[in-house]
Coordinates of C-alpha atoms in Angstrom, one line a residue:
Chain T
X1 CA -36.7 47.3 -26.7
X2 CA -34.8 44.6 -24.9
X3 CA -33.6 41.2 -25.9
X4 CA -35.6 38.7 -23.7
X5 CA -34.1 35.5 -25.1
X6 CA -32.1 33.8 -27.8
X7 CA -33.0 30.9 -30.0
X8 CA -30.5 28.1 -30.7
X9 CA -30.8 26.2 -33.9
X10 CA -28.6 24.1 -36.2
X11 CA -28.0 27.0 -38.5
X12 CA -24.7 28.6 -37.8
X13 CA -25.0 30.7 -40.9
X14 CA -27.8 32.3 -43.0
X15 CA -27.3 30.1 -46.0
X16 CA -29.8 27.2 -45.9
X17 CA -32.2 28.7 -43.3
X18 CA -35.8 28.1 -44.6
X19 CA -37.4 31.3 -45.9
X20 CA -40.4 31.0 -43.6
X21 CA -41.2 29.1 -40.4
X22 CA -42.8 25.6 -40.4
X23 CA -41.3 24.6 -43.8
X24 CA -38.9 22.1 -42.3
X25 CA -39.0 20.2 -39.0
X26 CA -35.9 21.9 -37.7
X27 CA -35.4 21.6 -33.9
X28 CA -34.4 24.6 -31.8
X29 CA -34.6 25.8 -28.3
X30 CA -35.1 29.1 -26.7
X31 CA -33.1 30.3 -23.7
X32 CA -34.2 33.3 -21.8
X33 CA -32.0 36.1 -20.6
X34 CA -31.3 36.0 -16.9
X35 CA -33.9 38.7 -16.1
X36 CA -36.6 36.8 -17.8
X37 CA -35.6 33.2 -17.1
X38 CA -38.4 32.6 -14.6
X39 CA -40.7 29.5 -15.0
X40 CA -43.6 31.7 -13.8
X41 CA -43.3 33.8 -16.9
X42 CA -44.2 30.8 -19.1
X43 CA -46.8 29.3 -16.7
X44 CA -49.6 27.8 -18.8
X45 CA -47.7 28.1 -22.1
X46 CA -47.5 24.3 -22.2
X47 CA -51.2 24.2 -23.1
X48 CA -50.4 25.9 -26.4
X49 CA -49.2 23.9 -29.4
X50 CA -47.7 26.9 -31.2
X51 CA -46.0 30.1 -30.3
X52 CA -45.1 33.4 -32.0
X53 CA -41.6 34.6 -31.9
X54 CA -40.9 38.2 -32.6
X55 CA -37.2 38.5 -33.2
X56 CA -34.4 40.5 -34.6
X57 CA -32.9 40.0 -38.1
X58 CA -29.5 40.2 -36.5
X59 CA -27.7 39.0 -39.6
X60 CA -28.7 42.2 -41.4
X61 CA -26.0 44.7 -40.7
X62 CA -26.9 47.5 -43.1
X63 CA -28.9 50.3 -41.6
X64 CA -30.3 51.7 -44.8
X65 CA -33.6 50.3 -46.3
X66 CA -34.9 50.5 -49.7
X67 CA -38.7 51.0 -50.5
X68 CA -38.6 48.0 -52.8
X69 CA -36.9 44.6 -52.6
X70 CA -36.6 41.6 -55.0
X71 CA -38.1 38.6 -53.3
X72 CA -36.2 35.3 -54.0
X73 CA -39.6 33.7 -54.8
X74 CA -40.0 35.9 -57.9
X75 CA -36.7 34.8 -59.2
X76 CA -35.0 37.9 -57.7
X77 CA -35.8 40.0 -60.7
X78 CA -39.1 41.6 -59.8
X79 CA -39.5 44.4 -57.3
X80 CA -42.1 44.5 -54.5
X81 CA -42.6 47.1 -51.7
X82 CA -40.7 46.2 -48.6
X83 CA -44.0 46.1 -46.6
X84 CA -45.4 43.7 -49.2
X85 CA -42.7 41.1 -48.4
X86 CA -41.2 39.4 -45.4
X87 CA -37.7 40.5 -46.3
X88 CA -35.2 41.1 -43.5
X89 CA -34.2 44.4 -45.1
X90 CA -36.9 46.4 -43.4
X91 CA -37.0 49.8 -41.7
X92 CA -37.2 47.9 -38.3
X93 CA -35.5 44.6 -38.6
X94 CA -38.3 42.6 -36.9
X95 CA -38.9 39.0 -37.8
X96 CA -42.2 37.1 -37.1
X97 CA -42.3 33.3 -37.0
X98 CA -44.8 30.8 -35.8
X99 CA -43.2 27.6 -34.4
X100 CA -44.4 24.5 -32.8
X101 CA -43.8 24.3 -29.1
X102 CA -42.6 20.8 -28.5
X103 CA -42.0 21.0 -24.8
X104 CA -41.0 23.3 -22.0
X105 CA -38.2 22.0 -19.9
X106 CA -37.1 23.4 -16.5
X107 CA -33.4 23.0 -15.9
X108 CA -32.0 24.1 -12.6
X109 CA -35.0 26.4 -12.2
X110 CA -34.6 27.9 -15.7
X111 CA -37.2 27.4 -18.4
X112 CA -36.1 26.2 -21.9
X113 CA -38.6 26.1 -24.8
X114 CA -38.1 23.3 -27.3
X115 CA -39.5 24.3 -30.7
X116 CA -39.8 22.9 -34.1
X117 CA -39.8 24.7 -37.4
X118 CA -37.8 27.8 -36.7
X119 CA -36.4 29.8 -39.6
X120 CA -33.7 31.5 -37.7
X121 CA -29.9 31.4 -37.4
X122 CA -28.4 30.1 -34.2
X123 CA -28.2 32.8 -31.5
X124 CA -31.0 35.0 -33.0
X125 CA -32.2 37.5 -30.4
X126 CA -35.8 37.5 -29.4
X127 CA -38.0 40.4 -28.4
X128 CA -41.2 38.7 -27.5
X129 CA -42.9 35.3 -27.3
X130 CA -46.7 35.0 -27.5
X131 CA -49.1 32.1 -27.6
X132 CA -50.6 31.3 -31.0
X133 CA -54.3 31.8 -30.9
X134 CA -56.0 30.3 -33.9
X135 CA -59.3 32.2 -33.7
X136 CA -57.5 35.4 -34.3
X137 CA -54.2 34.3 -35.9
X138 CA -55.4 31.7 -38.4
X139 CA -56.9 33.2 -41.4
X140 CA -57.1 30.1 -43.6
X141 CA -58.8 31.8 -46.5
X142 CA -56.4 34.8 -46.7
X143 CA -55.3 35.8 -50.2
X144 CA -51.6 36.2 -50.5
X145 CA -50.6 37.4 -53.9
X146 CA -47.3 36.1 -55.0
X147 CA -46.9 34.1 -51.8
X148 CA -50.1 32.2 -51.9
X149 CA -48.7 28.7 -52.0
X150 CA -45.8 27.0 -50.3
X151 CA -42.7 27.4 -52.6
X152 CA -42.2 24.4 -54.8
X153 CA -40.0 21.7 -53.3
X154 CA -37.0 20.3 -55.1
X155 CA -36.3 16.6 -55.1
X156 CA -33.4 15.7 -52.7
X157 CA -31.2 12.6 -53.2
X158 CA -28.2 11.4 -51.2
X159 CA -25.2 10.0 -52.9
X160 CA -24.4 6.5 -51.8
X161 CA -21.1 7.6 -50.2
X162 CA -23.0 9.8 -47.7
X163 CA -23.2 8.3 -44.3
X164 CA -25.3 10.0 -41.6
X165 CA -28.1 9.1 -39.2
X166 CA -31.7 8.8 -40.5
X167 CA -33.1 11.6 -38.4
X168 CA -30.4 14.1 -39.5
X169 CA -31.0 12.9 -43.1
X170 CA -34.8 13.5 -42.8
X171 CA -34.4 17.1 -41.4
X172 CA -31.7 17.9 -43.9
X173 CA -33.9 16.7 -46.8
X174 CA -36.7 19.0 -45.6
X175 CA -34.3 21.9 -45.5
X176 CA -32.7 21.2 -48.8
X177 CA -36.1 20.6 -50.5
X178 CA -36.6 24.4 -50.0
X179 CA -33.7 24.8 -52.5
X180 CA -31.4 27.2 -50.6
X181 CA -29.6 28.4 -53.7
X182 CA -29.9 32.1 -54.6
X183 CA -32.8 32.1 -57.1
X184 CA -30.8 33.5 -59.9
X185 CA -28.2 30.7 -59.8
X186 CA -28.6 27.5 -61.8
X187 CA -25.1 26.1 -62.3
X188 CA -25.2 22.3 -62.3
X189 CA -21.4 22.2 -62.0
X190 CA -21.3 24.2 -58.8
X191 CA -20.9 22.5 -55.4
X192 CA -22.6 24.3 -52.6
X193 CA -21.6 24.1 -49.0
X194 CA -24.0 24.5 -46.1
X195 CA -23.5 24.0 -42.3
X196 CA -26.2 22.3 -40.3
X197 CA -26.2 21.0 -36.8
X198 CA -22.4 20.7 -36.7
X199 CA -22.1 19.1 -40.0
X200 CA -20.8 20.5 -43.3
X201 CA -23.1 19.5 -46.2
X202 CA -22.0 19.6 -49.8
X203 CA -24.6 19.4 -52.6
X204 CA -25.2 20.2 -56.2
X205 CA -28.3 20.7 -58.3
X206 CA -28.7 19.1 -61.6
X207 CA -31.8 19.2 -63.8
X208 CA -34.0 20.1 -60.8
X209 CA -32.7 17.4 -58.6
X210 CA -30.6 18.3 -55.5
X211 CA -27.9 15.7 -54.8
X212 CA -26.1 15.6 -51.5
X213 CA -22.5 14.6 -52.3
X214 CA -20.9 14.8 -48.9
X215 CA -21.7 15.2 -45.2
X216 CA -18.8 15.7 -42.8
X217 CA -18.4 16.8 -39.2
X218 CA -17.2 20.4 -38.8
X219 CA -13.8 20.2 -37.1
Chain I
X1 CA -36.7 50.7 -33.2
X2 CA -38.5 53.5 -35.1
X3 CA -42.2 54.3 -35.4
X4 CA -43.0 53.8 -39.1
X5 CA -46.8 54.6 -39.0
X6 CA -49.8 55.2 -36.8
X7 CA -53.2 53.6 -37.0
X8 CA -56.4 55.6 -36.7
X9 CA -59.5 53.9 -35.3
X10 CA -62.7 54.9 -33.7
X11 CA -61.4 54.1 -30.3
X12 CA -60.2 57.3 -28.6
X13 CA -59.7 55.3 -25.3
X14 CA -58.8 51.8 -24.3
X15 CA -62.2 50.8 -22.9
X16 CA -64.2 48.9 -25.5
X17 CA -61.3 48.0 -27.8
X18 CA -61.8 44.3 -28.7
X19 CA -59.3 42.0 -27.0
X20 CA -58.0 40.5 -30.2
X21 CA -58.1 41.6 -33.9
X22 CA -60.8 40.4 -36.2
X23 CA -63.5 40.1 -33.5
X24 CA -65.4 43.1 -34.8
X25 CA -65.5 44.8 -38.2
X26 CA -64.0 48.0 -36.9
X27 CA -62.7 50.3 -39.6
X28 CA -59.3 51.9 -39.3
X29 CA -56.6 53.4 -41.5
X30 CA -52.8 53.4 -41.4
X31 CA -50.8 56.6 -42.1
X32 CA -47.1 56.3 -42.6
X33 CA -44.6 58.6 -41.0
X34 CA -43.1 61.0 -43.7
X35 CA -39.9 59.0 -44.1
X36 CA -41.9 55.8 -45.0
X37 CA -44.9 57.4 -46.8
X38 CA -43.8 56.1 -50.2
X39 CA -46.2 54.2 -52.5
X40 CA -43.3 52.1 -53.6
X41 CA -42.9 50.7 -50.1
X42 CA -46.4 49.1 -50.4
X43 CA -46.1 48.1 -54.0
X44 CA -47.8 44.7 -54.4
X45 CA -49.4 44.7 -51.0
X46 CA -52.8 45.2 -52.6
X47 CA -52.6 41.5 -53.7
X48 CA -52.9 40.5 -50.1
X49 CA -56.2 40.2 -48.2
X50 CA -54.7 40.5 -44.7
X51 CA -51.7 42.1 -43.1
X52 CA -49.8 41.8 -39.8
X53 CA -49.3 44.9 -37.7
X54 CA -46.6 44.9 -35.2
X55 CA -47.3 47.7 -32.9
X56 CA -46.6 49.4 -29.6
X57 CA -49.0 49.1 -26.6
X58 CA -48.6 52.8 -26.1
X59 CA -51.4 53.0 -23.5
X60 CA -49.3 51.0 -21.1
X61 CA -47.2 53.5 -19.2
X62 CA -45.8 51.4 -16.4
X63 CA -42.3 50.2 -17.1
X64 CA -42.3 47.2 -14.7
X65 CA -43.5 43.8 -15.8
X66 CA -44.7 40.9 -13.7
X67 CA -43.9 37.3 -14.5
X68 CA -47.6 36.5 -14.3
X69 CA -50.8 38.3 -15.2
X70 CA -54.5 37.6 -14.8
X71 CA -56.2 37.3 -18.2
X72 CA -59.6 38.8 -18.4
X73 CA -60.9 35.6 -20.1
X74 CA -60.3 33.7 -17.0
X75 CA -62.4 36.0 -15.0
X76 CA -59.4 38.0 -13.8
X77 CA -58.7 35.7 -10.9
X78 CA -56.3 33.1 -12.4
X79 CA -52.6 33.8 -13.0
X80 CA -50.8 32.8 -16.2
X81 CA -47.3 33.5 -17.3
X82 CA -46.9 36.8 -19.2
X83 CA -45.5 34.8 -22.3
X84 CA -48.5 32.5 -22.1
X85 CA -50.9 35.4 -22.8
X86 CA -51.3 38.4 -25.1
X87 CA -51.4 40.9 -22.3
X88 CA -50.1 44.4 -23.0
X89 CA -48.1 44.3 -19.7
X90 CA -45.1 42.6 -21.3
X91 CA -41.3 43.1 -21.0
X92 CA -41.4 44.7 -24.5
X93 CA -44.8 46.3 -25.1
X94 CA -45.2 44.8 -28.6
X95 CA -48.6 44.0 -30.0
X96 CA -49.4 41.7 -32.9
X97 CA -52.5 41.9 -34.9
X98 CA -53.8 40.5 -38.1
X99 CA -56.3 42.8 -39.9
X100 CA -58.1 42.7 -43.2
X101 CA -56.6 45.0 -45.8
X102 CA -59.7 46.6 -47.4
X103 CA -57.9 48.9 -49.8
X104 CA -54.8 51.0 -50.4
X105 CA -55.5 54.6 -51.3
X106 CA -52.9 57.0 -52.6
X107 CA -53.6 60.6 -51.6
X108 CA -51.3 63.3 -52.9
X109 CA -48.7 60.7 -53.4
X110 CA -49.0 59.3 -49.9
X111 CA -50.3 55.7 -49.3
X112 CA -53.0 55.1 -46.8
X113 CA -54.0 51.5 -45.8
X114 CA -57.7 51.0 -45.0
X115 CA -58.1 48.1 -42.7
X116 CA -60.9 46.2 -40.9
X117 CA -60.8 44.5 -37.6
X118 CA -58.1 46.4 -35.7
X119 CA -57.9 46.0 -31.9
X120 CA -56.0 49.2 -31.3
X121 CA -56.6 52.7 -29.8
X122 CA -56.6 55.6 -32.2
X123 CA -53.1 56.9 -32.8
X124 CA -51.3 53.6 -31.9
X125 CA -47.7 53.6 -33.1
X126 CA -46.7 50.9 -35.6
X127 CA -43.2 49.3 -35.9
X128 CA -43.8 47.0 -38.9
X129 CA -46.3 45.9 -41.5
X130 CA -46.0 42.5 -43.1
X131 CA -48.2 40.6 -45.6
X132 CA -50.1 37.7 -44.0
X133 CA -49.0 34.5 -45.7
X134 CA -51.4 31.6 -44.9
X135 CA -49.1 28.7 -45.6
X136 CA -46.8 29.8 -42.8
X137 CA -49.1 31.9 -40.6
X138 CA -52.3 29.9 -40.6
X139 CA -52.1 27.0 -38.2
X140 CA -55.7 26.0 -38.2
X141 CA -55.3 23.0 -35.9
X142 CA -53.2 24.8 -33.3
X143 CA -54.2 24.0 -29.7
X144 CA -54.5 27.1 -27.6
X145 CA -55.2 26.2 -24.0
X146 CA -57.5 28.6 -22.3
X147 CA -57.8 30.7 -25.5
X148 CA -58.9 27.9 -27.8
X149 CA -62.3 29.4 -28.8
X150 CA -63.5 32.9 -29.5
X151 CA -64.8 34.4 -26.3
X152 CA -68.5 34.0 -25.8
X153 CA -70.5 36.9 -27.2
X154 CA -73.1 38.7 -25.2
X155 CA -76.5 39.6 -26.7
X156 CA -76.7 43.3 -27.6
X157 CA -80.0 45.2 -27.7
X158 CA -80.7 48.9 -28.4
X159 CA -83.2 50.9 -26.4
X160 CA -85.9 52.3 -28.7
X161 CA -84.8 55.8 -27.8
X162 CA -81.4 55.3 -29.4
X163 CA -81.1 56.8 -32.8
X164 CA -78.0 56.2 -34.9
X165 CA -77.3 55.0 -38.4
X166 CA -77.4 51.3 -39.3
X167 CA -73.8 50.8 -40.1
X168 CA -72.7 52.4 -36.9
X169 CA -75.2 50.3 -35.0
X170 CA -73.8 47.1 -36.7
X171 CA -70.2 47.8 -35.8
X172 CA -71.1 48.9 -32.3
X173 CA -73.1 45.7 -31.8
X174 CA -70.0 43.7 -32.8
X175 CA -67.8 45.7 -30.4
X176 CA -70.2 45.5 -27.5
X177 CA -70.9 41.7 -28.1
X178 CA -67.4 41.2 -26.8
X179 CA -68.6 42.5 -23.5
X180 CA -66.0 45.3 -22.7
X181 CA -66.7 45.3 -19.0
X182 CA -63.8 44.3 -16.7
X183 CA -64.4 40.6 -16.1
X184 CA -64.8 40.9 -12.4
X185 CA -67.7 43.4 -12.7
X186 CA -71.3 42.3 -12.9
X187 CA -73.4 45.2 -11.6
X188 CA -76.7 45.4 -13.4
X189 CA -77.3 48.9 -12.1
X190 CA -74.2 50.4 -13.4
X191 CA -74.2 52.5 -16.6
X192 CA -71.0 52.2 -18.6
X193 CA -69.8 54.8 -21.0
X194 CA -67.7 54.1 -24.0
X195 CA -66.5 56.4 -26.8
X196 CA -66.5 55.1 -30.4
X197 CA -66.2 57.0 -33.6
X198 CA -67.0 60.3 -32.2
X199 CA -70.0 59.1 -30.3
X200 CA -70.5 58.5 -26.6
X201 CA -72.3 55.2 -26.0
X202 CA -74.0 54.4 -22.7
X203 CA -75.0 50.8 -21.8
X204 CA -75.9 48.5 -19.0
X205 CA -75.8 44.8 -18.7
X206 CA -78.6 42.9 -17.1
X207 CA -78.9 39.2 -16.8
X208 CA -76.4 38.6 -19.7
X209 CA -78.0 41.1 -22.1
X210 CA -76.2 44.3 -22.9
X211 CA -78.6 47.2 -23.5
X212 CA -77.5 50.4 -25.2
X213 CA -79.4 53.1 -23.5
X214 CA -77.9 56.2 -25.2
X215 CA -75.8 57.2 -28.1
X216 CA -74.8 60.9 -28.3
X217 CA -72.3 62.9 -30.3
X218 CA -69.2 63.9 -28.4
X219 CA -69.2 67.7 -28.2

């Protein structure tokens, strides 16, 4: 199994990455490895609005897997089978994400895929890219146990002191509305730090409202 | 990357396998490799109606890949980029299929997943199984270029001489309605043979109607 490409996103670290694709309008771009960086290999892909990315959970370093895991959605205190969840801690560390294909740009003869909604850390290795085909991939009436509905969103407010551009604020709001805190933590005193798109973001959560207290460029 | 399981289907060979999952109500079952054959690893999966299978196109033996392929849907005479199609002839021979999870049966402490709609040859190796989560996986309004709609179905008739049970006939009709012939062939004289579920099926196609002329047990 070879790495064919890498995705670049604003997430330099795992903390804050949405737990599924499409939950926040995060921008990213896919660069192919030299052997696969051929515009012919993506010919016709521009006619598709969405693509599948099959990728490697490269942030997981442990080799062992456990038959059960505790999904963050269930408060981190209920066990489910590893194959009944989308946990990264799987026998083969394969991730599956559907992202919107915004555009394909050819730069100096090399194709770059601009995508929206990726749930991956910057530099994540990719094994395969496939077009999303709704008649076979979209099972709108599927029943999905504990993962039936989108996770509840948390309200996000920005402290008046915070200065940043509106587009960044919008994307950041969508990311933070997912509540990136570990599910077992609820400490209203604690200040959390998260890096996104070259900025360090500090926030706290008090009575179910997430307040961004500082956004500063990473030096 | 390790093989965690294999799927068993009625398709002993590639010819006749539907070109995407869910197009025919074919039955199959997934058996885990000994290391992964633990009921705990699928605990809670029974609450999901559909699962993803990430698998190996094990029927493809050639190692080389070409940047473009000719999808059967386009009559086999138009080239598309390999990443703009679901062709098996990819840099990494990874398949992706959504199937219905009919039931999970535990036999002598070993879990078996009964599934419907697989588009895989009997014995296909599996890398990963994930629950289907509609809020992230189902993009019902996705635009899909040349693969927007389900392929046209062909009418299937059974010759009066053909005797087989109704359930088999029904599944066979769904499989054959996909028109398994190579897209560049249209020879009304030719008799095609296909094996399914231990039976050898002979058919011809005349003026857009597929006629099953014989169904006989494989000896």
